[in-house]
Amino acid sequence: MKYYSLKRILAEKAQYNMVIGERSNGKTYSVLYYGIENYCKDGSQLAIVRRWQDDFRGKRGATMFDALVNNDVVRKLTKGEWTNVYSYSGRWYFCKYDENAKRTVAEEPFAYGFALSAMEHDKSTSYPRITTILFDEFLTRGTYLPDEFVMFTNVLSTIIRQRDNVKIFMMGNTVNQYSPYFAEMGLTRVKDMKAGTIDVYQYGEEGKLRVAVEYAEASKEGKKSDVYFAFDNPKLKMITTGVWEIDIYPHCPYKYKPKDIQFTYFIKFGGDTLQCEVVLFNNTTFTFIHRKTTDIKYEDFDIIFSPEYDPRPNWRRKITKPTCDLERKLLAYFVKDKVFYQDNEVGEIVRNYLIWSKGGEK
């Protein structure tokens, strides 16, 4: 299997380098290699950013560089001076062992760990030699921290200070098309990208800020381990082919008519507008959600749920936190699993809106 290489995205000379692709294709390995290589060349250090402090503790921290150690990368890049990596308190040091298994550790770390959930502890410290920042697994199907993007930029500010020589890598598996990072960074074309392509966004005066986004191409021959995930289940295609992970959602159980629609409201999320119809059919009531392909006709009167702040009384934000009887009735359909979707992608949009609504973001 051919593993991922940074060569193409580095050629874009961007400050932010975002790589999305299948699991276990070498994305993280390539940046860790890049960081060690730079340290061996000029002493510049590596920062590893994760969401939780536990990602650096115990076994997780101790095995962070195991793949490179096992491939003899440390020995080769340090020209035989060091052979292994020692983890201590969110820092990584080169080390080596003698014939009696006695460990000798380098005086200074070549890499530091930064947890977004513990960012307050790092604000007063200076890291002038860090020139490579890796935010690993920035995409999740779970809950993001409140205001996570702001927390991430605060970590960047702590590390970068007044410099302009820092390169940022954001690595993620194809687990969620509706990450707040895409919205916060204005990456509006990610959902439409094809595997093997790179898209560059430019911001600021004369486009000096560059963000390169690569949808890493899946290995044509696949991985040997793919045989273990060959079930007829679309949720597993992210592991074997790198396509976006998606759940299976219930589709509409009946063919109803417009006269069966009792109430209509809308959800606007992630650049998509969804029409939600409360239906009464055969003495059964449920909600059906589908894409809204035209503008909302009565935007000043129809109930609209959206993360946007809007002073109009018909605009609401969090459907999971009702403030009136109508909102409680609409929420009850979700609580009782009486909601059906046009297709699985619509289901994904609603799932991510509900995660946000439950408190993933303020």
Tab-separated table of C-alpha atoms in Angstrom:
chain	number	residue	atom	x	y	z
A	1	MET	CA	0.000	0.000	0.000
A	2	LYS	CA	1.197	3.516	-0.841
A	3	TYR	CA	1.037	5.803	2.193
A	4	TYR	CA	0.195	9.498	2.242
A	5	SER	CA	2.929	12.034	1.420
A	6	LEU	CA	3.034	15.750	2.304
A	7	LYS	CA	4.803	16.589	-0.950
A	8	ARG	CA	1.788	17.934	-2.865
A	9	ILE	CA	0.284	20.037	-0.097
A	10	LEU	CA	3.651	21.509	0.936
A	11	ALA	CA	4.032	22.759	-2.635
A	12	GLU	CA	1.040	25.070	-2.020
A	13	LYS	CA	3.115	27.045	0.534
A	14	ALA	CA	0.115	27.549	2.826
A	15	GLN	CA	0.163	28.457	6.502
A	16	TYR	CA	-2.702	26.033	7.204
A	17	ASN	CA	-2.540	22.562	5.660
A	18	MET	CA	-5.673	20.475	6.155
A	19	VAL	CA	-5.628	16.833	5.058
A	20	ILE	CA	-8.750	14.656	5.094
A	21	GLY	CA	-8.778	11.001	4.141
A	22	GLU	CA	-9.234	7.367	5.033
A	23	ARG	CA	-8.100	6.037	8.386
A	24	SER	CA	-4.577	4.600	8.727
A	25	ASN	CA	-3.261	5.994	5.439
A	26	GLY	CA	-0.197	7.666	6.955
A	27	LYS	CA	-1.470	11.243	7.425
A	28	THR	CA	-0.272	11.600	11.020
A	29	TYR	CA	2.901	9.602	10.383
A	30	SER	CA	3.910	11.999	7.602
A	31	VAL	CA	3.674	15.078	9.842
A	32	LEU	CA	5.470	13.417	12.763
A	33	TYR	CA	8.255	12.465	10.332
A	34	TYR	CA	8.302	16.046	9.014
A	35	GLY	CA	8.572	17.407	12.564
A	36	ILE	CA	11.436	15.105	13.567
A	37	GLU	CA	13.231	15.799	10.296
A	38	ASN	CA	13.087	19.558	10.898
A	39	TYR	CA	14.296	19.166	14.478
A	40	CYS	CA	17.291	17.178	13.298
A	41	LYS	CA	18.067	19.806	10.645
A	42	ASP	CA	17.820	23.033	12.627
A	43	GLY	CA	16.455	22.335	16.129
A	44	SER	CA	12.921	23.554	15.367
A	45	GLN	CA	10.340	21.797	17.514
A	46	LEU	CA	6.954	20.172	16.960
A	47	ALA	CA	3.619	20.870	18.686
A	48	ILE	CA	0.976	18.141	18.804
A	49	VAL	CA	-2.549	19.428	19.481
A	50	ARG	CA	-5.405	17.167	20.550
A	51	ARG	CA	-8.839	17.775	21.976
A	52	TRP	CA	-8.389	16.070	25.354
A	53	GLN	CA	-5.605	15.912	27.942
A	54	ASP	CA	-6.050	12.127	28.154
A	55	ASP	CA	-4.757	11.835	24.578
A	56	PHE	CA	-1.249	12.462	25.941
A	57	ARG	CA	-1.389	10.362	29.092
A	58	GLY	CA	-0.164	6.838	29.699
A	59	LYS	CA	-0.126	4.476	26.753
A	60	ARG	CA	-1.426	7.052	24.266
A	61	GLY	CA	1.446	9.421	24.863
A	62	ALA	CA	4.043	6.669	25.148
A	63	THR	CA	3.131	5.140	21.775
A	64	MET	CA	2.739	8.389	19.815
A	65	PHE	CA	5.950	7.840	17.819
A	66	ASP	CA	6.067	4.028	17.873
A	67	ALA	CA	5.551	3.653	14.123
A	68	LEU	CA	8.546	5.866	13.380
A	69	VAL	CA	10.683	4.089	15.980
A	70	ASN	CA	9.741	0.703	14.542
A	71	ASN	CA	10.661	1.902	11.048
A	72	ASP	CA	14.085	3.013	12.335
A	73	VAL	CA	13.309	6.646	11.447
A	74	VAL	CA	14.695	8.075	14.704
A	75	ARG	CA	18.036	6.329	14.323
A	76	LYS	CA	18.372	7.344	10.674
A	77	LEU	CA	17.414	11.003	11.107
A	78	THR	CA	19.607	11.438	14.215
A	79	LYS	CA	22.459	9.617	12.433
A	80	GLY	CA	22.567	6.922	15.078
A	81	GLU	CA	22.703	9.225	18.109
A	82	TRP	CA	19.228	8.177	19.295
A	83	THR	CA	17.047	5.147	18.621
A	84	ASN	CA	13.830	5.638	20.565
A	85	VAL	CA	11.370	8.202	21.971
A	86	TYR	CA	10.552	8.828	25.628
A	87	SER	CA	7.286	10.488	26.674
A	88	TYR	CA	6.978	12.460	29.890
A	89	SER	CA	4.327	14.972	30.981
A	90	GLY	CA	3.140	15.856	27.488
A	91	ARG	CA	6.658	16.174	26.075
A	92	TRP	CA	8.652	13.849	23.846
A	93	TYR	CA	12.404	13.319	24.029
A	94	PHE	CA	14.830	11.253	21.999
A	95	CYS	CA	16.353	8.407	23.981
A	96	LYS	CA	18.399	5.229	23.655
A	97	TYR	CA	18.975	2.052	25.651
A	98	ASP	CA	22.229	0.276	26.397
A	99	GLU	CA	22.741	-3.486	26.562
A	100	ASN	CA	21.420	-3.478	30.140
A	101	ALA	CA	18.219	-1.667	29.114
A	102	LYS	CA	19.401	1.495	30.874
A	103	ARG	CA	17.772	4.518	29.287
A	104	THR	CA	19.588	7.723	28.321
A	105	VAL	CA	17.313	10.667	27.526
A	106	ALA	CA	18.064	13.825	25.517
A	107	GLU	CA	18.231	17.038	27.547
A	108	GLU	CA	15.436	18.836	25.708
A	109	PRO	CA	12.153	17.717	24.100
A	110	PHE	CA	11.694	17.774	20.347
A	111	ALA	CA	7.882	17.874	20.679
A	112	TYR	CA	5.244	19.285	23.048
A	113	GLY	CA	1.606	18.275	23.565
A	114	PHE	CA	-1.233	20.806	23.811
A	115	ALA	CA	-4.774	19.810	24.846
A	116	LEU	CA	-7.563	22.198	23.873
A	117	SER	CA	-9.439	21.244	27.038
A	118	ALA	CA	-6.491	22.449	29.148
A	119	MET	CA	-5.384	25.454	27.115
A	120	GLU	CA	-5.507	27.841	30.098
A	121	HIS	CA	-2.396	26.172	31.549
A	122	ASP	CA	-0.214	27.010	28.527
A	123	LYS	CA	-0.960	30.715	28.001
A	124	SER	CA	2.001	32.098	29.953
A	125	THR	CA	4.640	29.807	28.442
A	126	SER	CA	6.735	30.681	25.402
A	127	TYR	CA	7.628	28.222	22.635
A	128	PRO	CA	9.857	30.182	20.225
A	129	ARG	CA	11.335	27.100	18.561
A	130	ILE	CA	8.090	25.419	17.546
A	131	THR	CA	7.663	25.780	13.784
A	132	THR	CA	5.383	22.816	13.061
A	133	ILE	CA	1.948	22.352	14.630
A	134	LEU	CA	-0.049	19.152	14.173
A	135	PHE	CA	-3.726	19.105	15.160
A	136	ASP	CA	-4.483	15.408	14.917
A	137	GLU	CA	-8.014	13.999	14.574
A	138	PHE	CA	-9.613	17.436	14.425
A	139	LEU	CA	-12.778	15.896	12.938
A	140	THR	CA	-15.117	13.911	15.177
A	141	ARG	CA	-18.576	12.377	15.041
A	142	GLY	CA	-18.909	13.138	18.730
A	143	THR	CA	-19.226	16.455	20.520
A	144	TYR	CA	-16.879	19.355	19.944
A	145	LEU	CA	-15.818	21.541	22.846
A	146	PRO	CA	-17.789	24.776	23.326
A	147	ASP	CA	-16.224	27.451	21.087
A	148	GLU	CA	-13.609	24.898	20.065
A	149	PHE	CA	-12.337	26.828	17.055
A	150	VAL	CA	-11.648	29.862	19.257
A	151	MET	CA	-9.836	27.604	21.735
A	152	PHE	CA	-7.744	26.195	18.893
A	153	THR	CA	-6.774	29.667	17.656
A	154	ASN	CA	-5.861	30.652	21.217
A	155	VAL	CA	-3.476	27.689	21.363
A	156	LEU	CA	-2.007	28.793	18.034
A	157	SER	CA	-1.587	32.325	19.369
A	158	THR	CA	0.217	31.009	22.462
A	159	ILE	CA	2.674	29.099	20.286
A	160	ILE	CA	3.136	31.506	17.377
A	161	ARG	CA	3.256	34.842	19.239
A	162	GLN	CA	4.758	37.423	16.824
A	163	ARG	CA	6.316	34.984	14.343
A	164	ASP	CA	5.419	34.069	10.759
A	165	ASN	CA	7.514	30.918	10.295
A	166	VAL	CA	5.026	28.370	11.665
A	167	LYS	CA	3.296	25.755	9.518
A	168	ILE	CA	0.025	24.263	10.769
A	169	PHE	CA	-1.246	20.804	9.829
A	170	MET	CA	-4.803	19.664	10.569
A	171	MET	CA	-5.315	15.938	9.996
A	172	GLY	CA	-8.713	14.252	10.029
A	173	ASN	CA	-10.436	11.056	9.011
A	174	THR	CA	-13.527	11.350	6.821
A	175	VAL	CA	-15.934	11.006	9.735
A	176	ASN	CA	-17.995	14.211	9.538
A	177	GLN	CA	-18.709	16.634	6.687
A	178	TYR	CA	-20.274	19.156	9.041
A	179	SER	CA	-17.386	20.094	11.307
A	180	PRO	CA	-17.527	23.593	12.852
A	181	TYR	CA	-13.951	24.051	11.603
A	182	PHE	CA	-15.171	24.150	8.008
A	183	ALA	CA	-17.733	26.835	8.833
A	184	GLU	CA	-15.445	28.897	11.087
A	185	MET	CA	-12.618	28.887	8.535
A	186	GLY	CA	-14.908	29.591	5.580
A	187	LEU	CA	-14.089	26.301	3.847
A	188	THR	CA	-17.301	26.182	1.853
A	189	ARG	CA	-16.255	23.719	-0.844
A	190	VAL	CA	-15.089	20.770	1.284
A	191	LYS	CA	-18.305	18.770	0.813
A	192	ASP	CA	-17.886	18.927	-2.973
A	193	MET	CA	-14.220	17.913	-3.122
A	194	LYS	CA	-13.144	14.778	-4.948
A	195	ALA	CA	-10.521	12.399	-3.602
A	196	GLY	CA	-7.045	13.304	-4.795
A	197	THR	CA	-7.695	17.049	-5.111
A	198	ILE	CA	-6.339	20.111	-3.283
A	199	ASP	CA	-8.345	23.312	-2.828
A	200	VAL	CA	-6.681	26.551	-1.693
A	201	TYR	CA	-8.480	29.397	0.108
A	202	GLN	CA	-6.901	32.844	0.447
A	203	TYR	CA	-7.695	35.505	3.043
A	204	GLY	CA	-6.474	38.908	4.185
A	205	GLU	CA	-4.625	41.594	2.297
A	206	GLU	CA	-3.368	40.327	-1.051
A	207	GLY	CA	-4.391	36.809	-0.025
A	208	LYS	CA	-1.387	36.391	2.251
A	209	LEU	CA	-3.153	33.855	4.457
A	210	ARG	CA	-3.409	30.576	2.567
A	211	VAL	CA	-5.345	27.498	3.662
A	212	ALA	CA	-4.734	24.362	1.596
A	213	VAL	CA	-7.283	21.554	1.915
A	214	GLU	CA	-6.423	18.130	0.514
A	215	TYR	CA	-8.857	15.256	0.182
A	216	ALA	CA	-6.262	12.501	0.186
A	217	GLU	CA	-6.738	9.852	-2.451
A	218	ALA	CA	-7.468	6.354	-1.182
A	219	SER	CA	-5.045	3.623	-2.069
A	220	LYS	CA	-6.144	2.012	-5.348
A	221	GLU	CA	-5.109	-1.454	-4.229
A	222	GLY	CA	-6.501	-0.926	-0.732
A	223	LYS	CA	-5.037	-2.189	2.523
A	224	LYS	CA	-4.562	-5.821	3.516
A	225	SER	CA	-6.754	-5.149	6.548
A	226	ASP	CA	-9.731	-4.145	4.344
A	227	VAL	CA	-10.858	-7.775	4.295
A	228	TYR	CA	-11.927	-7.421	7.946
A	229	PHE	CA	-14.317	-4.548	7.101
A	230	ALA	CA	-15.969	-5.903	3.936
A	231	PHE	CA	-19.478	-5.985	5.422
A	232	ASP	CA	-22.304	-4.440	3.396
A	233	ASN	CA	-22.400	-1.401	5.668
A	234	PRO	CA	-21.860	2.177	4.411
A	235	LYS	CA	-20.533	3.221	7.830
A	236	LEU	CA	-17.375	1.176	7.180
A	237	LYS	CA	-16.487	2.702	3.801
A	238	MET	CA	-14.527	5.468	5.555
A	239	ILE	CA	-12.119	2.807	6.824
A	240	THR	CA	-11.645	1.044	3.489
A	241	THR	CA	-12.111	3.746	0.829
A	242	GLY	CA	-11.905	7.146	2.526
A	243	VAL	CA	-15.449	8.245	1.623
A	244	TRP	CA	-17.279	10.335	4.212
A	245	GLU	CA	-18.689	8.271	7.050
A	246	ILE	CA	-22.465	8.401	7.156
A	247	ASP	CA	-25.134	6.725	9.257
A	248	ILE	CA	-28.270	5.009	7.973
A	249	TYR	CA	-31.423	7.015	8.735
A	250	PRO	CA	-35.136	6.088	8.512
A	251	HIS	CA	-36.831	7.214	5.303
A	252	CYS	CA	-40.435	8.318	4.927
A	253	PRO	CA	-42.778	5.365	5.626
A	254	TYR	CA	-45.766	6.745	3.670
A	255	LYS	CA	-46.601	8.632	0.491
A	256	TYR	CA	-48.584	11.509	1.890
A	257	LYS	CA	-50.244	14.491	0.218
A	258	PRO	CA	-49.921	18.232	0.943
A	259	LYS	CA	-53.270	18.145	2.770
A	260	ASP	CA	-51.719	15.750	5.310
A	261	ILE	CA	-49.124	18.333	6.409
A	262	GLN	CA	-50.210	19.880	9.701
A	263	PHE	CA	-47.283	22.223	10.294
A	264	THR	CA	-44.059	23.263	8.551
A	265	TYR	CA	-40.853	24.673	9.994
A	266	PHE	CA	-37.250	24.941	8.817
A	267	ILE	CA	-33.709	24.139	9.939
A	268	LYS	CA	-30.776	26.116	8.517
A	269	PHE	CA	-27.418	24.553	9.322
A	270	GLY	CA	-24.000	24.295	7.694
A	271	GLY	CA	-25.130	26.168	4.588
A	272	ASP	CA	-28.130	23.855	4.044
A	273	THR	CA	-31.821	24.649	4.442
A	274	LEU	CA	-34.150	21.814	5.422
A	275	GLN	CA	-37.933	21.783	5.380
A	276	CYS	CA	-39.532	19.920	8.275
A	277	GLU	CA	-43.132	18.783	7.872
A	278	VAL	CA	-45.313	17.533	10.709
A	279	VAL	CA	-47.590	14.988	9.026
A	280	LEU	CA	-50.853	13.363	10.101
A	281	PHE	CA	-51.536	10.250	8.008
A	282	ASN	CA	-53.687	7.194	8.791
A	283	ASN	CA	-54.092	8.391	12.375
A	284	THR	CA	-50.295	8.447	12.694
A	285	THR	CA	-48.266	11.589	13.204
A	286	PHE	CA	-44.572	12.016	12.389
A	287	THR	CA	-42.054	14.549	11.068
A	288	PHE	CA	-40.513	14.279	7.609
A	289	ILE	CA	-37.410	16.360	6.804
A	290	HIS	CA	-36.185	17.091	3.283
A	291	ARG	CA	-34.062	19.640	1.460
A	292	LYS	CA	-35.505	23.065	0.741
A	293	THR	CA	-34.382	23.872	-2.812
A	294	THR	CA	-35.953	27.336	-2.985
A	295	ASP	CA	-35.891	30.319	-0.649
A	296	ILE	CA	-38.096	30.288	2.436
A	297	LYS	CA	-41.168	32.223	1.291
A	298	TYR	CA	-42.197	33.663	4.641
A	299	GLU	CA	-38.844	34.182	6.358
A	300	ASP	CA	-40.358	36.736	8.743
A	301	PHE	CA	-43.146	34.418	9.904
A	302	ASP	CA	-42.215	30.724	9.511
A	303	ILE	CA	-40.469	29.042	12.449
A	304	ILE	CA	-36.765	28.748	11.598
A	305	PHE	CA	-34.147	26.989	13.732
A	306	SER	CA	-30.581	28.100	13.053
A	307	PRO	CA	-27.307	28.721	14.934
A	308	GLU	CA	-27.449	32.259	13.542
A	309	TYR	CA	-28.444	35.075	15.858
A	310	ASP	CA	-31.541	36.790	14.469
A	311	PRO	CA	-33.804	39.186	16.423
A	312	ARG	CA	-36.973	38.195	14.550
A	313	PRO	CA	-39.381	36.390	16.908
A	314	ASN	CA	-39.895	33.459	14.518
A	315	TRP	CA	-36.164	32.617	14.504
A	316	ARG	CA	-35.044	30.133	17.148
A	317	ARG	CA	-31.636	28.579	17.801
A	318	LYS	CA	-31.709	25.326	19.772
A	319	ILE	CA	-34.589	22.938	19.180
A	320	THR	CA	-33.341	20.718	22.035
A	321	LYS	CA	-33.883	23.541	24.531
A	322	PRO	CA	-37.559	24.465	24.037
A	323	THR	CA	-38.976	27.656	25.503
A	324	CYS	CA	-42.674	27.241	24.605
A	325	ASP	CA	-45.327	24.549	24.038
A	326	LEU	CA	-44.829	24.577	20.259
A	327	GLU	CA	-41.102	23.918	20.571
A	328	ARG	CA	-41.735	21.153	23.107
A	329	LYS	CA	-44.156	19.465	20.686
A	330	LEU	CA	-41.652	19.660	17.816
A	331	LEU	CA	-38.872	18.267	20.011
A	332	ALA	CA	-41.095	15.366	21.110
A	333	TYR	CA	-40.894	13.862	17.606
A	334	PHE	CA	-37.108	13.603	17.949
A	335	VAL	CA	-37.304	12.242	21.488
A	336	LYS	CA	-39.782	9.532	20.430
A	337	ASP	CA	-37.903	8.656	17.191
A	338	LYS	CA	-40.781	9.785	14.994
A	339	VAL	CA	-38.586	11.690	12.522
A	340	PHE	CA	-37.888	10.474	8.980
A	341	TYR	CA	-35.503	11.809	6.351
A	342	GLN	CA	-35.338	12.315	2.599
A	343	ASP	CA	-31.972	10.535	2.498
A	344	ASN	CA	-29.000	9.711	4.705
A	345	GLU	CA	-27.225	12.989	3.945
A	346	VAL	CA	-30.214	14.975	5.235
A	347	GLY	CA	-30.077	12.778	8.330
A	348	GLU	CA	-26.406	13.686	8.796
A	349	ILE	CA	-27.193	17.404	8.615
A	350	VAL	CA	-29.888	17.068	11.276
A	351	ARG	CA	-27.676	14.851	13.458
A	352	ASN	CA	-24.954	17.495	13.475
A	353	TYR	CA	-27.453	20.282	14.121
A	354	LEU	CA	-28.787	18.360	17.130
A	355	ILE	CA	-25.252	17.818	18.462
A	356	TRP	CA	-24.673	21.558	18.214
A	357	SER	CA	-28.067	22.279	19.763
A	358	LYS	CA	-27.379	20.018	22.743
A	359	GLY	CA	-24.382	22.102	23.677
A	360	GLY	CA	-21.412	21.258	21.448
A	361	GLU	CA	-21.160	24.960	20.629
A	362	LYS	CA	-22.464	28.017	22.392
